[in-house]
mmCIF file of C-alpha atoms in Angstrom:
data_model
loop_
_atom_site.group_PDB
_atom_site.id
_atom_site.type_symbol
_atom_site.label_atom_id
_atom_site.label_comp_id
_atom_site.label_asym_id
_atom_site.label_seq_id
_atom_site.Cartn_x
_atom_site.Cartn_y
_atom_site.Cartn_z
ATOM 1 C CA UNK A 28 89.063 -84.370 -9.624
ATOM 2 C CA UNK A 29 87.534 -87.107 -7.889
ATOM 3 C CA UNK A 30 88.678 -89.572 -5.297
ATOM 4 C CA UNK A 31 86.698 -93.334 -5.403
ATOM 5 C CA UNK A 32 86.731 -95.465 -2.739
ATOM 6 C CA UNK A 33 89.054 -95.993 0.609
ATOM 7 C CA UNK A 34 90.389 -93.990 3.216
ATOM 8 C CA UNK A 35 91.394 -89.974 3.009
ATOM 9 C CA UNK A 36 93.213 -89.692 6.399
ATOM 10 C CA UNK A 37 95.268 -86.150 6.890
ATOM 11 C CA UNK A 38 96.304 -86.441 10.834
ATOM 12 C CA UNK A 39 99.877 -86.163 12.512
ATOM 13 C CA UNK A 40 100.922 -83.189 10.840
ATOM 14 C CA UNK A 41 100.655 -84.936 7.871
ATOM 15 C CA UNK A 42 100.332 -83.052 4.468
ATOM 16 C CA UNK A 43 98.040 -83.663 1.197
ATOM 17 C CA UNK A 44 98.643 -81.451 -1.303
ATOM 18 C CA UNK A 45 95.388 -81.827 -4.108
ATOM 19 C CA UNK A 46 93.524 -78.577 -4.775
ATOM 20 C CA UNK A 47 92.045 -79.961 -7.478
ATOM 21 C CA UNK A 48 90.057 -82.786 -5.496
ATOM 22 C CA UNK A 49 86.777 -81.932 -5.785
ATOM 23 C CA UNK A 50 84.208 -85.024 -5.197
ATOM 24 C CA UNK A 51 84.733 -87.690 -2.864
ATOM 25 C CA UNK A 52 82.581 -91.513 -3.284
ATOM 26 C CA UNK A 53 82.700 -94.114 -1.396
ATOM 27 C CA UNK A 54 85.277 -92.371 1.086
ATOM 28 C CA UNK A 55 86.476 -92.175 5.318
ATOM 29 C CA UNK A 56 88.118 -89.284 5.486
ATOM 30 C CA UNK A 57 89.583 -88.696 9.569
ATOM 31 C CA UNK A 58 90.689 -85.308 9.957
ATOM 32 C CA UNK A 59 92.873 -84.051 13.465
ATOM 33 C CA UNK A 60 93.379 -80.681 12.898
ATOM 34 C CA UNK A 61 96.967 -80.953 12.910
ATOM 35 C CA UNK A 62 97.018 -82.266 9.345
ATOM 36 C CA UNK A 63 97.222 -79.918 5.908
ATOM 37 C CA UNK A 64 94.885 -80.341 3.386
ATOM 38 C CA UNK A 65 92.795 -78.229 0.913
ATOM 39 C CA UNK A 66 88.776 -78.753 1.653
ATOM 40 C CA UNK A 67 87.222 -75.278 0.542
ATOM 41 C CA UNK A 68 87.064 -76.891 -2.915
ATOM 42 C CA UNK A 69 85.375 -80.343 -1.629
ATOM 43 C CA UNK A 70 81.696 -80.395 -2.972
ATOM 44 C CA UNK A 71 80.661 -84.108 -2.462
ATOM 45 C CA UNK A 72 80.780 -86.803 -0.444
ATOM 46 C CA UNK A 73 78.669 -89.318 -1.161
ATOM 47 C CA UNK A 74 78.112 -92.565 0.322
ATOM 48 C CA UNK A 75 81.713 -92.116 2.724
ATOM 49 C CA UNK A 76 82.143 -90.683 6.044
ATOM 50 C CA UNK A 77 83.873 -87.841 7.604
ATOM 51 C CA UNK A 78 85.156 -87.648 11.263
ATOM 52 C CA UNK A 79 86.430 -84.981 13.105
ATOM 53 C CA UNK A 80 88.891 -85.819 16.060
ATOM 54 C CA UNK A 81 90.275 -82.220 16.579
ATOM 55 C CA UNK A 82 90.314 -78.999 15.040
ATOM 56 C CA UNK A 83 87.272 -76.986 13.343
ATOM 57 C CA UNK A 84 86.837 -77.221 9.949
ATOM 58 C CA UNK A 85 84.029 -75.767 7.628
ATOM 59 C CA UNK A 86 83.187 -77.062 4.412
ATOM 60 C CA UNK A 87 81.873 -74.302 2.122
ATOM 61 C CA UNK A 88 81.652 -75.219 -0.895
ATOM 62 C CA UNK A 89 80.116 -78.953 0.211
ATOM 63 C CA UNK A 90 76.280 -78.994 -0.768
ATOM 64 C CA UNK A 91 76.093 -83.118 -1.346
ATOM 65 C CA UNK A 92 76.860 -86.027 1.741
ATOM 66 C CA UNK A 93 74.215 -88.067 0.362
ATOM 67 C CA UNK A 94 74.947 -91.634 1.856
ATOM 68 C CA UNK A 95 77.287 -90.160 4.341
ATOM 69 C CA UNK A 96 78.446 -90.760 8.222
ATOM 70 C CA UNK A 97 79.411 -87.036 9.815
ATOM 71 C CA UNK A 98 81.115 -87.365 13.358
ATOM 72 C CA UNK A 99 82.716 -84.954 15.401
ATOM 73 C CA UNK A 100 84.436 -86.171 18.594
ATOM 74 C CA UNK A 101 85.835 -84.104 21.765
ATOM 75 C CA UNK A 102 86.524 -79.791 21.635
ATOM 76 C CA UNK A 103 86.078 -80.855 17.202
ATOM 77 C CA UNK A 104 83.669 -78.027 15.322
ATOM 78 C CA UNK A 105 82.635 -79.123 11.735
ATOM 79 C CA UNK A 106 80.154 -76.719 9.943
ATOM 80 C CA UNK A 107 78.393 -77.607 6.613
ATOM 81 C CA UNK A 108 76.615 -74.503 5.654
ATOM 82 C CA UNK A 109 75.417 -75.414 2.237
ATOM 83 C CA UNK A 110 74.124 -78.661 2.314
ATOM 84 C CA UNK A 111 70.062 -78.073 2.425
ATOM 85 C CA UNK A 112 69.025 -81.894 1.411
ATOM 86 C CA UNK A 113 70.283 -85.386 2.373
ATOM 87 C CA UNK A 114 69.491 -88.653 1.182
ATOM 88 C CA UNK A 115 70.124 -91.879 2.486
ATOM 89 C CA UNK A 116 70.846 -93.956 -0.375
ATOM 90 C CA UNK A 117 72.469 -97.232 0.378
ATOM 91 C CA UNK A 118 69.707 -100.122 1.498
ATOM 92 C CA UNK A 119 69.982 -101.559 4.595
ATOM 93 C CA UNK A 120 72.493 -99.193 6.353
ATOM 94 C CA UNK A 121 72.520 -97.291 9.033
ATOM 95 C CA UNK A 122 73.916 -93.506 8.340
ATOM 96 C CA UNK A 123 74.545 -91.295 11.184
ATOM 97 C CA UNK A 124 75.412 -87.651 12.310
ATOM 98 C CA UNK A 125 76.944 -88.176 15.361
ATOM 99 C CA UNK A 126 78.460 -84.851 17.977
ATOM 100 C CA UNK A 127 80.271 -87.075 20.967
ATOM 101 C CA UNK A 128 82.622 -85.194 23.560
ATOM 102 C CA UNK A 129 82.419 -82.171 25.116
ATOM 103 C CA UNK A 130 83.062 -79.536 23.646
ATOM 104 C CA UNK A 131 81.889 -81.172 19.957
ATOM 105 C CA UNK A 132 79.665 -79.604 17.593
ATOM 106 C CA UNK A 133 78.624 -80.745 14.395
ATOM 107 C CA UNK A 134 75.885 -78.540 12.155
ATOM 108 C CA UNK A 135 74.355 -78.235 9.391
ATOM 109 C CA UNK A 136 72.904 -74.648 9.849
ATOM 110 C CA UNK A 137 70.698 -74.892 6.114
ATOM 111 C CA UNK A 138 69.788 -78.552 6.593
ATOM 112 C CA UNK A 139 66.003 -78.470 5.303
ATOM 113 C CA UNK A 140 65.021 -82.409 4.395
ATOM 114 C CA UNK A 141 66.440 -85.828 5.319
ATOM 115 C CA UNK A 142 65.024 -88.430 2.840
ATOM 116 C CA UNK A 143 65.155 -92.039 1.936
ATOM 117 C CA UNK A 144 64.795 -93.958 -1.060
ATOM 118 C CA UNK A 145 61.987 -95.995 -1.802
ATOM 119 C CA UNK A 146 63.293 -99.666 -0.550
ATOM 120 C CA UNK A 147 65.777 -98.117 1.984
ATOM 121 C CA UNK A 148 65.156 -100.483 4.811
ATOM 122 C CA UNK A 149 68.146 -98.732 7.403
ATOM 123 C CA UNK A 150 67.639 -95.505 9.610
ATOM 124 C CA UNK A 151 69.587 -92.129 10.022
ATOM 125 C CA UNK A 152 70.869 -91.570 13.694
ATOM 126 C CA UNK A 153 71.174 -87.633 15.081
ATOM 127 C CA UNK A 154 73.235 -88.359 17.947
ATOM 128 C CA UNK A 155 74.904 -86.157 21.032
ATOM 129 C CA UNK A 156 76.662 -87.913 23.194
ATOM 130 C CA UNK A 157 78.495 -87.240 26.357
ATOM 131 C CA UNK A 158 78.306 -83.275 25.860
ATOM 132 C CA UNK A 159 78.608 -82.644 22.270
ATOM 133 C CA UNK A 160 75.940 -80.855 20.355
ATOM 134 C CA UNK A 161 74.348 -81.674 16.804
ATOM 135 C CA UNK A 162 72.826 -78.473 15.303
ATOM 136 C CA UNK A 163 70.251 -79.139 12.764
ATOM 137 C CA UNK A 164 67.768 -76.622 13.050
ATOM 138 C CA UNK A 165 66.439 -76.038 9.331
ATOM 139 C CA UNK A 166 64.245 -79.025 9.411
ATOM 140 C CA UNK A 167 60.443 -79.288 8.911
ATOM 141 C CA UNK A 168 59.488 -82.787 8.800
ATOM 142 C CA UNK A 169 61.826 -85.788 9.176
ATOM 143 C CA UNK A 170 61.704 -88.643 7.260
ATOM 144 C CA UNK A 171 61.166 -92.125 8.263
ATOM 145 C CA UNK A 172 62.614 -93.823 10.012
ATOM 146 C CA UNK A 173 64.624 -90.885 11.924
ATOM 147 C CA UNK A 174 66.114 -92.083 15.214
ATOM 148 C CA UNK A 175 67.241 -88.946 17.795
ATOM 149 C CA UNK A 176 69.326 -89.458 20.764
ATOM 150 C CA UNK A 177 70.938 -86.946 23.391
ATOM 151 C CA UNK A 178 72.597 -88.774 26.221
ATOM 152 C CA UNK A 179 74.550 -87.423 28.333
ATOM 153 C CA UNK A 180 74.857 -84.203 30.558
ATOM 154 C CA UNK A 181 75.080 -81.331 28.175
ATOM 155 C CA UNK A 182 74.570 -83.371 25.126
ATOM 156 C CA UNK A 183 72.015 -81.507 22.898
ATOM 157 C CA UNK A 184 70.277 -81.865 19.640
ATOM 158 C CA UNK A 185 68.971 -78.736 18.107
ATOM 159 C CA UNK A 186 65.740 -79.591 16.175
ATOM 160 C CA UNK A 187 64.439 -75.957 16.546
ATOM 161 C CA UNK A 188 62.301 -75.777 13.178
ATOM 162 C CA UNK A 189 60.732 -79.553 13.390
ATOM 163 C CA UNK A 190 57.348 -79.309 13.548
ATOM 164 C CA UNK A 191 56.634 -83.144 13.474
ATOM 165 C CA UNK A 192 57.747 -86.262 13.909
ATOM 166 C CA UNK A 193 56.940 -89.106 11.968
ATOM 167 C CA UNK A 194 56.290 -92.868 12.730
ATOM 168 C CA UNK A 195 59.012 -95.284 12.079
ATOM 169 C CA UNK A 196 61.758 -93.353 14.041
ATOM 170 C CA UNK A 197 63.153 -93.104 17.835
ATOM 171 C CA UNK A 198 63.324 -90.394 20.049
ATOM 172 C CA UNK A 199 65.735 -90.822 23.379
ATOM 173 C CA UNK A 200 66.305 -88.078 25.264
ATOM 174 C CA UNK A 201 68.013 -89.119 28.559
ATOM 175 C CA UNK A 202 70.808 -88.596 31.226
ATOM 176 C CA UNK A 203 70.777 -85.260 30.926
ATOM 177 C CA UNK A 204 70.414 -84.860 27.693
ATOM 178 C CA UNK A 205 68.673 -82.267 25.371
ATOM 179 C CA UNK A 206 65.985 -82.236 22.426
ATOM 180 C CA UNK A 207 65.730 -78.699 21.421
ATOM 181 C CA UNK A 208 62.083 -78.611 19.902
ATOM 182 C CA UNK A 209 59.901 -75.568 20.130
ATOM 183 C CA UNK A 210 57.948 -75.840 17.064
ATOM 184 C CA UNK A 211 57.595 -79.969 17.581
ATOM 185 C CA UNK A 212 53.706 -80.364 18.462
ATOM 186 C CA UNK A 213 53.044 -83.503 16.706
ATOM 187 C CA UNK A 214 54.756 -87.219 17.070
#
């Protein structure tokens, strides 16, 4: 099944009941934690967003957030093991995979490539803020324009396999915030 457009949002103690739903386009989904709803299924969601106020979730089954906004906000987990690729597809927007809180985590443990179309004229942000932590260690070469932030004390962003970092992007690493970067010997 797929869902086209609007807003998924299971929080409250609230209740969806669609095992079925596989694909999601064009959807913000807000999950709390408190809420019932079937993801193991979920393999897409494409050009949406997904944010995390509570709770951990992992998506197993998801391999495709092409297009997508990922956020995780205070003591929230969200783990995407299977998605290896991600494209920014819509032109002139601004996509971002955001950890903010302590106590946050967002990762994408298999993330190898982050690429943009052709015309694509926006940027994708890697943010941790105020103590969360973005894990996205599978990387080898970003694309451009990449923009990496970690503000805050605590606040890291775990680039452990980029080797380089290409022209066109931003990378802010301040208030006590961390770049984790061993393998990074060209900008």
């Amino acid at each position: 099944a797929n869902l086209g457009g609007g807003a998924l949002t299971v929080t409250g103690s609230g209740a969806v009941t669609d095992p079925k739903l596989t694909s999601l386009n064009g959807v913000d989904v807000t999950l709390d934690g408190t809420g019932t709803i079937a993801t193991n299924q979920w393999t897409t969601l494409a050009g949406g967003s997904l944010t995390i106020k509570g709770g951990t979730y992992t998506f197993p089954a998801m391999t495709d957030v092409d297009g997508s906004s990922l956020y995780t906000q205070a003591s929230s987990r969200l783990t995407l093991p299977a998605v290896i690729g991600y494209a920014a597809t819509s032109n002139f927007a601004t996509t971002t995979f955001q950890a903010s809180g302590a106590g946050s985590v967002l990762s994408l443990p298999a993330l190898a490539a982050i690429t943009l179309n052709a015309t694509y004229a926006g940027a994708v942000q890697l943010q941790a803020l105020s103590g969360g932590d973005l894990e996205v260690p599978a990387p080898t070469q970003n694309a451009d324009p990449v923009q990496v932030q970690a503000t805050g004390a605590g606040s890291i962003v775990n680039l452990s396999g980029l080797g380089s970092f290409n022209g066109g992007g931003a990378l802010s690493v301040t208030t006590g915030g961390t770049v984790t970067g061993p393998k990074l010997t060209s900008l």
